[in-house]
Tab-separated table of C-alpha atoms in Angstrom:
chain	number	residue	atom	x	y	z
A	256	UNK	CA	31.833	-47.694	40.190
A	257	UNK	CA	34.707	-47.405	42.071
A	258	UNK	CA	38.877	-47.533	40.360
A	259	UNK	CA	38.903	-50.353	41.253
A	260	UNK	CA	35.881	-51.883	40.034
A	261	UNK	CA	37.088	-50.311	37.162
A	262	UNK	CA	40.112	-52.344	37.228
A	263	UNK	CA	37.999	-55.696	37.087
A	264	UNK	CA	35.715	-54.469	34.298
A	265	UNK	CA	38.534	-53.993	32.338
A	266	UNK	CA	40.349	-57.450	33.503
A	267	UNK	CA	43.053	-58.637	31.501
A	268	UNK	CA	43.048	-55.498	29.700
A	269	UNK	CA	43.507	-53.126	32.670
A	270	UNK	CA	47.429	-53.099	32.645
A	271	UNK	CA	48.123	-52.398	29.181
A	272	UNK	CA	45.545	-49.526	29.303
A	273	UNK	CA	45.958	-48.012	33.035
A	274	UNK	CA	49.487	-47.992	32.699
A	275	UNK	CA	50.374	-47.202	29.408
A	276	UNK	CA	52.471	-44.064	28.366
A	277	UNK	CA	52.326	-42.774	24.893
A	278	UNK	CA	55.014	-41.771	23.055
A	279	UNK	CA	53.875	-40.018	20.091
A	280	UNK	CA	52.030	-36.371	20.935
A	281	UNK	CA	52.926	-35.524	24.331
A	282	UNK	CA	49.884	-34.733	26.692
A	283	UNK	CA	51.845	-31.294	27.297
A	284	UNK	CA	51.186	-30.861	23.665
A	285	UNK	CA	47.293	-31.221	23.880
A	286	UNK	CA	44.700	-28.955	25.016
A	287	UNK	CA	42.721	-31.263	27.697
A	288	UNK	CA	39.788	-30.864	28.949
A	289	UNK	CA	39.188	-29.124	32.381
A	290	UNK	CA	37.174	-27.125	34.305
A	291	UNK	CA	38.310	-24.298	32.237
A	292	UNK	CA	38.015	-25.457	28.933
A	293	UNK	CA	35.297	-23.360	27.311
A	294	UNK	CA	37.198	-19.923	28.684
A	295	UNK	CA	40.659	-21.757	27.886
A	296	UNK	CA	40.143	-22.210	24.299
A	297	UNK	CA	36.512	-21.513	23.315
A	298	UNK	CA	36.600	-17.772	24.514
A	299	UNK	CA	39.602	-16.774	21.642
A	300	UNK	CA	37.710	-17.926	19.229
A	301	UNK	CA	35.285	-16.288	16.606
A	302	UNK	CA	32.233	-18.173	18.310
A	303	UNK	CA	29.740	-15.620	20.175
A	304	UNK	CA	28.875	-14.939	23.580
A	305	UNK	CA	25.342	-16.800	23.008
A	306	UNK	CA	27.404	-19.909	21.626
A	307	UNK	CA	30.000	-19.847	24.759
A	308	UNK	CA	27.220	-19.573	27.195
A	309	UNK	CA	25.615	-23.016	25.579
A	310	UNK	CA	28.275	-24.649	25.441
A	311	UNK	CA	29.219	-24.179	29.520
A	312	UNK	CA	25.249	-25.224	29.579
A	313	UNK	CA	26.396	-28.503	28.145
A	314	UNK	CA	29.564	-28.538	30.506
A	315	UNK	CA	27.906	-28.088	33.319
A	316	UNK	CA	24.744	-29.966	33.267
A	317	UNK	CA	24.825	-33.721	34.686
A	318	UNK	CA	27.266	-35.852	36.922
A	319	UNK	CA	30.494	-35.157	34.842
A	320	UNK	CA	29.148	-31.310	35.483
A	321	UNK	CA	32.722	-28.858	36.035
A	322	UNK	CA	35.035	-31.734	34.767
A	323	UNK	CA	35.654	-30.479	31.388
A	324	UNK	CA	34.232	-34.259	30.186
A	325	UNK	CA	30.850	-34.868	29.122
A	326	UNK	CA	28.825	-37.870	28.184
A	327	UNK	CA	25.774	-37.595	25.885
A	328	UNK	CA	22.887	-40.041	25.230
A	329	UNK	CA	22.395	-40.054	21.546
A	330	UNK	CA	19.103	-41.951	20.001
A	331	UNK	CA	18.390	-41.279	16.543
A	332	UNK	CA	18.574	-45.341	15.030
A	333	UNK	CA	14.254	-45.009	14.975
A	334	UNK	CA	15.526	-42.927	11.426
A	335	UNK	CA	18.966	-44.510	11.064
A	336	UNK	CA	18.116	-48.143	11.858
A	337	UNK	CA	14.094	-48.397	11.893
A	338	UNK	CA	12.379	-47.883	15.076
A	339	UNK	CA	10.878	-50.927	15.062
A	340	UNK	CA	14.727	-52.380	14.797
A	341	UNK	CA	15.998	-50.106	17.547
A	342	UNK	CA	13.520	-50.385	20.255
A	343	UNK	CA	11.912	-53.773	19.941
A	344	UNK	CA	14.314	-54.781	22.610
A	345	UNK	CA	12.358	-52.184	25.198
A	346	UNK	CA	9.314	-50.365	23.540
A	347	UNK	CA	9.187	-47.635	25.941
A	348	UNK	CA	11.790	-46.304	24.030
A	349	UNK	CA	8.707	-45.126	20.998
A	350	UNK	CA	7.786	-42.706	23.430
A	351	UNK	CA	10.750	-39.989	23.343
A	352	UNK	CA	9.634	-39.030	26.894
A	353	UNK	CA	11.159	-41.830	28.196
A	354	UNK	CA	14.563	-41.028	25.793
A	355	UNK	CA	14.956	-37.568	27.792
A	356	UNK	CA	14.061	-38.859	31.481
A	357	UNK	CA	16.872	-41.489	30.727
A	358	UNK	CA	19.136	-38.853	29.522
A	359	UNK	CA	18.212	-36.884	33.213
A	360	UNK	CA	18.564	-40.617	35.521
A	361	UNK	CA	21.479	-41.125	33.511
A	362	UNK	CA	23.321	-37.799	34.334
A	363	UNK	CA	23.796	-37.092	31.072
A	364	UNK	CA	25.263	-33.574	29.833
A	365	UNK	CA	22.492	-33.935	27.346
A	366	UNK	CA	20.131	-35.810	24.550
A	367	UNK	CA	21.293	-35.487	20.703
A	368	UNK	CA	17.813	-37.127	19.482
A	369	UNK	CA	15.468	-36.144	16.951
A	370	UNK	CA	13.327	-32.978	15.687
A	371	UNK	CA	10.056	-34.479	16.204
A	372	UNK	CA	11.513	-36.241	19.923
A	373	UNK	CA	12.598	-33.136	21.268
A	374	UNK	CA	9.560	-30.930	19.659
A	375	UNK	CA	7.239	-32.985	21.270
A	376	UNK	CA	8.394	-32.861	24.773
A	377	UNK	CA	10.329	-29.260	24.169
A	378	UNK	CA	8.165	-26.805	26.563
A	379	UNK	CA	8.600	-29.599	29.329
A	380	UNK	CA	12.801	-30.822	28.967
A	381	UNK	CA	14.234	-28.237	27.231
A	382	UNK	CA	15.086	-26.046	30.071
A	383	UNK	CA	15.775	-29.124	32.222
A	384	UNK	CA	18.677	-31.308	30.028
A	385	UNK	CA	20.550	-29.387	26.886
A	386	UNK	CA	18.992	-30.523	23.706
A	387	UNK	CA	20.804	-31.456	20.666
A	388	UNK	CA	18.953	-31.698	17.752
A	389	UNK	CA	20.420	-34.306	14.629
A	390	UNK	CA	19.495	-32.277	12.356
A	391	UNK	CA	20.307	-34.900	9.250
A	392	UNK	CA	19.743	-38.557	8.952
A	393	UNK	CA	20.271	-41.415	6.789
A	394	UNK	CA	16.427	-42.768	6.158
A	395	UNK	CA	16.313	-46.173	6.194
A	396	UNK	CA	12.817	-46.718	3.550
A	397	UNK	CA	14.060	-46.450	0.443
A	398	UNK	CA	14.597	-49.691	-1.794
A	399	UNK	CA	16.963	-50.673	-2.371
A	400	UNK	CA	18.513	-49.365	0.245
A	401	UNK	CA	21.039	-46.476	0.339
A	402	UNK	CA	23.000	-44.640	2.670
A	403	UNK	CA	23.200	-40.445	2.260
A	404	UNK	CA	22.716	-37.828	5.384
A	405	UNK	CA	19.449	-35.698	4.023
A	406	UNK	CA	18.384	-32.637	6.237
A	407	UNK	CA	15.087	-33.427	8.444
A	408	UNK	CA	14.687	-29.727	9.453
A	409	UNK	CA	15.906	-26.564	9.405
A	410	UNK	CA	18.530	-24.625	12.125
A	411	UNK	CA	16.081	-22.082	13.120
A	412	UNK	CA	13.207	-24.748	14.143
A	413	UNK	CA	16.299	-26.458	16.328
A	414	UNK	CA	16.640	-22.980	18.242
A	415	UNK	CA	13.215	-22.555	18.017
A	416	UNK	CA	12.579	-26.036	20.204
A	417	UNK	CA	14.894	-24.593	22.540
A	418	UNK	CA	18.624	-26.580	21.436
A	419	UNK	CA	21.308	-26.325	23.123
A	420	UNK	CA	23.139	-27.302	20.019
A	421	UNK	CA	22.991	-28.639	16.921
A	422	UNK	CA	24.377	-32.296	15.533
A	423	UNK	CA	25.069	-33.589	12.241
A	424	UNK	CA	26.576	-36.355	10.213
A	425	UNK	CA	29.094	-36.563	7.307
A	426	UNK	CA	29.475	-39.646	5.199
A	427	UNK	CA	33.475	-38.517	4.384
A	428	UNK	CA	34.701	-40.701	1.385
A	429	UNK	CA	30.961	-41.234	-0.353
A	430	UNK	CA	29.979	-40.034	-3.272
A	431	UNK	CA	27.466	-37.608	-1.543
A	432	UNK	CA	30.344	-36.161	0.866
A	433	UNK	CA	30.580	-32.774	-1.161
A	434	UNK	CA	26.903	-31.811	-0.676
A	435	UNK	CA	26.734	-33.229	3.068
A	436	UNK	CA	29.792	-30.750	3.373
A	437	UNK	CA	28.946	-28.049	2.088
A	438	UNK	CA	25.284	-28.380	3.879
A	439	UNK	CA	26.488	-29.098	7.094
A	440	UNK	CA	28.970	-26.100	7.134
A	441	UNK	CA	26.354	-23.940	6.311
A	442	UNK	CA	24.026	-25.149	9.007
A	443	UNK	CA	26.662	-25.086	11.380
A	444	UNK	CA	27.236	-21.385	10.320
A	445	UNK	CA	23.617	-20.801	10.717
A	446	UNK	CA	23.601	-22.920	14.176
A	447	UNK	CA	26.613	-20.121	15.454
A	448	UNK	CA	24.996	-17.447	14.615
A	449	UNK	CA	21.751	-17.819	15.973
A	450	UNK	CA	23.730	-18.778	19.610
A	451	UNK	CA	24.066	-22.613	19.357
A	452	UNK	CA	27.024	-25.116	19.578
A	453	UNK	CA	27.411	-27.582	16.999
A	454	UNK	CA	28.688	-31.536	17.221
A	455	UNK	CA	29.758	-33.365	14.012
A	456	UNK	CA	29.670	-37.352	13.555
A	457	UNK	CA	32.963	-37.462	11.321
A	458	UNK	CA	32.011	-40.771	9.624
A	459	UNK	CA	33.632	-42.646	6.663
A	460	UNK	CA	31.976	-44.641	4.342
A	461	UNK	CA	33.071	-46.009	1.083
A	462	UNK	CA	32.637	-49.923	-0.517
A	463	UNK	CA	36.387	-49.790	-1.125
A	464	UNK	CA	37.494	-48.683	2.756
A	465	UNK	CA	37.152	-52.423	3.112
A	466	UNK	CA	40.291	-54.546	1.788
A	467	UNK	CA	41.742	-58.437	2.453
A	468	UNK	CA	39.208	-58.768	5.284
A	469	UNK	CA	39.817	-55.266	6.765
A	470	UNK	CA	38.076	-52.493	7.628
A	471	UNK	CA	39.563	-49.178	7.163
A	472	UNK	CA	36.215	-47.243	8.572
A	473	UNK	CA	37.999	-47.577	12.172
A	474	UNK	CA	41.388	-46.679	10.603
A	475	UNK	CA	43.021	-44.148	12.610
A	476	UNK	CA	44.601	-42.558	9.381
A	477	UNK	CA	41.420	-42.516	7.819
A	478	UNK	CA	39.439	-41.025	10.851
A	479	UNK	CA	41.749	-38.494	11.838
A	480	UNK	CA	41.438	-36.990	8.487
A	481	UNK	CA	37.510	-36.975	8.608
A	482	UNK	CA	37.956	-35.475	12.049
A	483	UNK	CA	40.341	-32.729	10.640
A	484	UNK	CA	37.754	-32.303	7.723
A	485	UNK	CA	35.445	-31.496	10.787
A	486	UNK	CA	37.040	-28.871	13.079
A	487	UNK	CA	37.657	-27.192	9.478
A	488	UNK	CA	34.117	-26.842	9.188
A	489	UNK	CA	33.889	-25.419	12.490
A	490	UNK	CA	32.314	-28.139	14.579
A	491	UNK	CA	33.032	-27.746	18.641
A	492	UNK	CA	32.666	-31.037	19.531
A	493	UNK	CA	33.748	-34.008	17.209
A	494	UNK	CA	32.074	-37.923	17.118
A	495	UNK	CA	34.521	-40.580	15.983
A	496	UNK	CA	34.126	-44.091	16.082
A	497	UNK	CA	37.316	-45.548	18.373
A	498	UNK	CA	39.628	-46.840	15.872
A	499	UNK	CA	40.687	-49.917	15.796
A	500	UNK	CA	43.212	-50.573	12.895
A	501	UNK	CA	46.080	-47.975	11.267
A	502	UNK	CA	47.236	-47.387	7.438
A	503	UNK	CA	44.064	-47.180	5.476
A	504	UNK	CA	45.711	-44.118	3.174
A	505	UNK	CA	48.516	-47.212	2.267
A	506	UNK	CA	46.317	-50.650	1.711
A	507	UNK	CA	44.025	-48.815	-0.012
A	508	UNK	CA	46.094	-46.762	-2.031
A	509	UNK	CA	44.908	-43.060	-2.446
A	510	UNK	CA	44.749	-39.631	-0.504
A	511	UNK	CA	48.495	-38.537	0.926
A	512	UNK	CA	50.316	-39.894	3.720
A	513	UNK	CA	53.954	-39.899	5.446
A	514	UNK	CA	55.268	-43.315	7.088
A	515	UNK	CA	55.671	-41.045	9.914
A	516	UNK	CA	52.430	-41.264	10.761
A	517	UNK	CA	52.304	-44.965	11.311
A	518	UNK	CA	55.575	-44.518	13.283
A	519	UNK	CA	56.533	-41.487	14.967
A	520	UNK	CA	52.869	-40.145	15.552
A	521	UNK	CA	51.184	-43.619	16.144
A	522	UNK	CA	51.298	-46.808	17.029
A	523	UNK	CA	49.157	-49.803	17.045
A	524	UNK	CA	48.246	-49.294	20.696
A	525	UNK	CA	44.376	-48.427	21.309
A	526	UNK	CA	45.458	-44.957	23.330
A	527	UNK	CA	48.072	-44.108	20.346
A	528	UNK	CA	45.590	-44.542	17.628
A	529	UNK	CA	43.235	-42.642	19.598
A	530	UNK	CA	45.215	-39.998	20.457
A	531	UNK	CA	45.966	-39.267	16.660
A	532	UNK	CA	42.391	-38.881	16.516
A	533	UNK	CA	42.425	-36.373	19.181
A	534	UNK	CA	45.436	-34.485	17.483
A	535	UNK	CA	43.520	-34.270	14.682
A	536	UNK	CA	41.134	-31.867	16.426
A	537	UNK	CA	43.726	-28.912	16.425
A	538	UNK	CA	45.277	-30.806	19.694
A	539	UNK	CA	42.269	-31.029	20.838
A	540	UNK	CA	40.985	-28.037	20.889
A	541	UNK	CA	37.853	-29.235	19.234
A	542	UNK	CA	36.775	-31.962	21.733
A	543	UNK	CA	36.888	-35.831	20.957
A	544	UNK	CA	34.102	-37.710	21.978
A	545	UNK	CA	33.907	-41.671	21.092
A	546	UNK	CA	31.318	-43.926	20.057
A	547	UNK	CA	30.091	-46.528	22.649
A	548	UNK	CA	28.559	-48.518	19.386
A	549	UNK	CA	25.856	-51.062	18.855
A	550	UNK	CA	25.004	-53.250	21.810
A	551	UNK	CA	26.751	-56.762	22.107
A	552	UNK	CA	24.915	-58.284	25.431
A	553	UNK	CA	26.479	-59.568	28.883
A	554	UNK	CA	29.935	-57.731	27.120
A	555	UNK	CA	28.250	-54.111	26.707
A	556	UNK	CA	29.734	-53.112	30.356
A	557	UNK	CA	33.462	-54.336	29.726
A	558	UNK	CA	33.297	-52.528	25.781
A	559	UNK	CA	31.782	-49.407	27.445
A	560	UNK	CA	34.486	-48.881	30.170
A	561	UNK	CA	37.390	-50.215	28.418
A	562	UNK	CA	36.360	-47.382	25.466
A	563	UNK	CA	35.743	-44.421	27.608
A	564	UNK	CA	39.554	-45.312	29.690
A	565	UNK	CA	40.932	-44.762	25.878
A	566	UNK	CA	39.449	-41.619	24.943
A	567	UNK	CA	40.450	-40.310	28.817
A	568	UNK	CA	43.432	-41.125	28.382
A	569	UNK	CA	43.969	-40.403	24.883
A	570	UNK	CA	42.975	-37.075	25.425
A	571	UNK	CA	39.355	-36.905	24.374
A	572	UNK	CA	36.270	-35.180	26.593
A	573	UNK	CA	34.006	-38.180	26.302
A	574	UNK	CA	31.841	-40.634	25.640
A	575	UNK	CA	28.606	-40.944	23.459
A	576	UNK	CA	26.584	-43.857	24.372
A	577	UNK	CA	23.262	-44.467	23.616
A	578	UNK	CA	22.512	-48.618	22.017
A	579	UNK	CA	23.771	-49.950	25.036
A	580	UNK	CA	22.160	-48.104	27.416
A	581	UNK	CA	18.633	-47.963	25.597
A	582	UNK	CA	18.410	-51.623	24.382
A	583	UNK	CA	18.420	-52.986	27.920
A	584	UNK	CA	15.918	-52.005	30.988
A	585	UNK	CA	15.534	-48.619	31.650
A	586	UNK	CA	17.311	-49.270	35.372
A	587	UNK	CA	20.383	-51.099	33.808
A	588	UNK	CA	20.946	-48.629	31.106
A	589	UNK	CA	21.183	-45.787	33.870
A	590	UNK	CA	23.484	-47.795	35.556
A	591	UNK	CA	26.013	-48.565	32.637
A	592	UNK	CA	25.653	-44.762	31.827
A	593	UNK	CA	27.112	-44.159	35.380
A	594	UNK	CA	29.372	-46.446	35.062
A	595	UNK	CA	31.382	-44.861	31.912
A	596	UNK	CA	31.055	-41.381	33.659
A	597	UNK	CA	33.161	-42.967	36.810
A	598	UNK	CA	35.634	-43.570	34.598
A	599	UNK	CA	36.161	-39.816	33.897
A	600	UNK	CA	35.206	-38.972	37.477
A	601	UNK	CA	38.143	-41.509	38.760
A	602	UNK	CA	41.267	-39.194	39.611
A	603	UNK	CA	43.410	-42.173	39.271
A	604	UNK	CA	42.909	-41.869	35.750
A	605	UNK	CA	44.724	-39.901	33.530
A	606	UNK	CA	45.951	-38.938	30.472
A	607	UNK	CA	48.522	-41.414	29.516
């Protein structure tokens, strides 16, 4: 996909996000990313020479390889959503061979999938793509149903497999979060010291997030935090759903905020709200990477571009896509993975 092909993806939206200039954090304030990020800012840190080395793996594997930008193809809904739920639209998808060769056509960086995914096909992918094991999931079986991140496995059996890294998830806000904290800190502990880099999916969820017909999930105030919650916990690489709305600390009512932040360091453009989000990373020094999201048809290309040219520009390293490329045939959902990594291939794109 060319820039301009990008142009008419994004159609009436291209102006207002191509030309855009934010206001709030200055790009000179951010660390982006570049071909140099991991000995930029990873090599001053506390994290080994075994974590630093996979981490440059996962920099340098795929078509965004030596960019400083990676895109990942994540698949774990046969837990978090039912397999039967998930794949039904294109069964090849039950066998998790076909998960890591789309990962490889795709030009992925790497997979985040599974324990029993990779492990099965570990002494045949693991030295060809990065794995990243989720290492907790929400199980969907229980009635009535609930919603809490549960470990499926242990660090050790991730490096065992051959993992590149490590991924987790934190419900922030539910009445779980304190365990799913303190668990996922120590795994991610466990995953540094053993040589492996770890990725966090910062979520929110909490009944009363939602107020007069709004949801403050996608709140920029409310994901920011989570994603500061997450760097503090020493995750490399942070997931964030793009947000889409601002002032869920004020409708709702509770944590701590400053009006500044809905005015000086935001505003209700998509790239401003994302770059708090990025901020929130220590500047980005912990990468940003946004959620493509679940797949919405003919409109899946369009969503998919129009989100990866706000994290670029934002400030963020990437894109993690996986329901609309795996819902559709295998041949299309390589293509619409290419087609987000052009957007942080495309030179006349950048950070606004």
């Amino acid at each position: 996909m060319t820039y301009d092909d990008i142009v008419l993806t994004l159609g009436q939206d291209a102006d207002s996000l191509l030309l855009h200039e934010s206001k709030t954090f200055g790009k000179e304030q951010l660390h982006l990313p570049g071909p140099d990020f991991v000995d930029r800012i990873f090599a001053q840190t506390n994290r080994s020479p075994q974590v630093l080395r996979n981490m440059q793996q996962l920099f340098d594997h795929g078509r965004l390889a030596g960019t400083g930008y990676i895109s990942i193809l994540p698949i774990d809904q046969g837990i978090e959503h039912t397999a039967g739920a998930s794949f039904a639209p294109n069964p090849i998808y039950f066998d998790p061979e076909n998960i890591l060769k789309l990962a490889l056509e795709g030009g992925c960086n790497g997979v985040a999938t599974t324990f029993g995914n990779l492990a099965m096909m570990s002494r045949k992918y693991a030295h060809k793509i990065p794995f990243i094991v989720k290492i907790n999931h929400n199980e969907l079986l229980t009635y009535p149903s609930k919603y809490n991140q549960i470990m499926f496995g242990s660090v050790d059996e991730a490096w065992n497999l051959g993992a590149a890294a490590v991924g987790a998830t934190i419900y922030f806000g539910s009445e779980e979060s304190s365990r799913q904290i303190i668990e996922v800190a120590e795994a991610f502990e466990r995953a540094h010291q053993l040589g492996m880099a770890t990725i966090l999916w910062c979520y929110t969820r909490n009944s009363a997030f939602k107020k007069d017909g709004k949801d403050y999930h996608v709140a920029a105030d409310l994901t920011g935090q989570a994603n500061h919650l997450g760097v503090t916990i020493q995750a490399d690489i942070i997931k964030q759903k793009l947000p889409e709305t601002n002032g869920g600390f004020t409708a709702i009512n509770f944590s701590k905020s400053d009006k500044r932040m809905y005015t000086e360091l935001s505003t209700d453009h998509p790239i401003d709200l994302c770059r708090y989000q990025v901020a929130n990373c220590y500047m980005g020094r912990a990468g940003l990477i946004n959620s493509g999201g679940e797949s919405q048809g003919e409109s899946d290309l369009q969503q998919s571009v129009r989100t990866a040219v706000i994290n670029k520009r934002a400030g963020g390293t990437g894109l993690i896509l996986g329901r609309r490329a795996f819902q559709r045939p295998f041949e299309e959902g390589v293509e619409l993975l290419h087609a987000v990594q052009d957007v942080y291939l495309a030179k006349e794109i950048t950070v606004a």
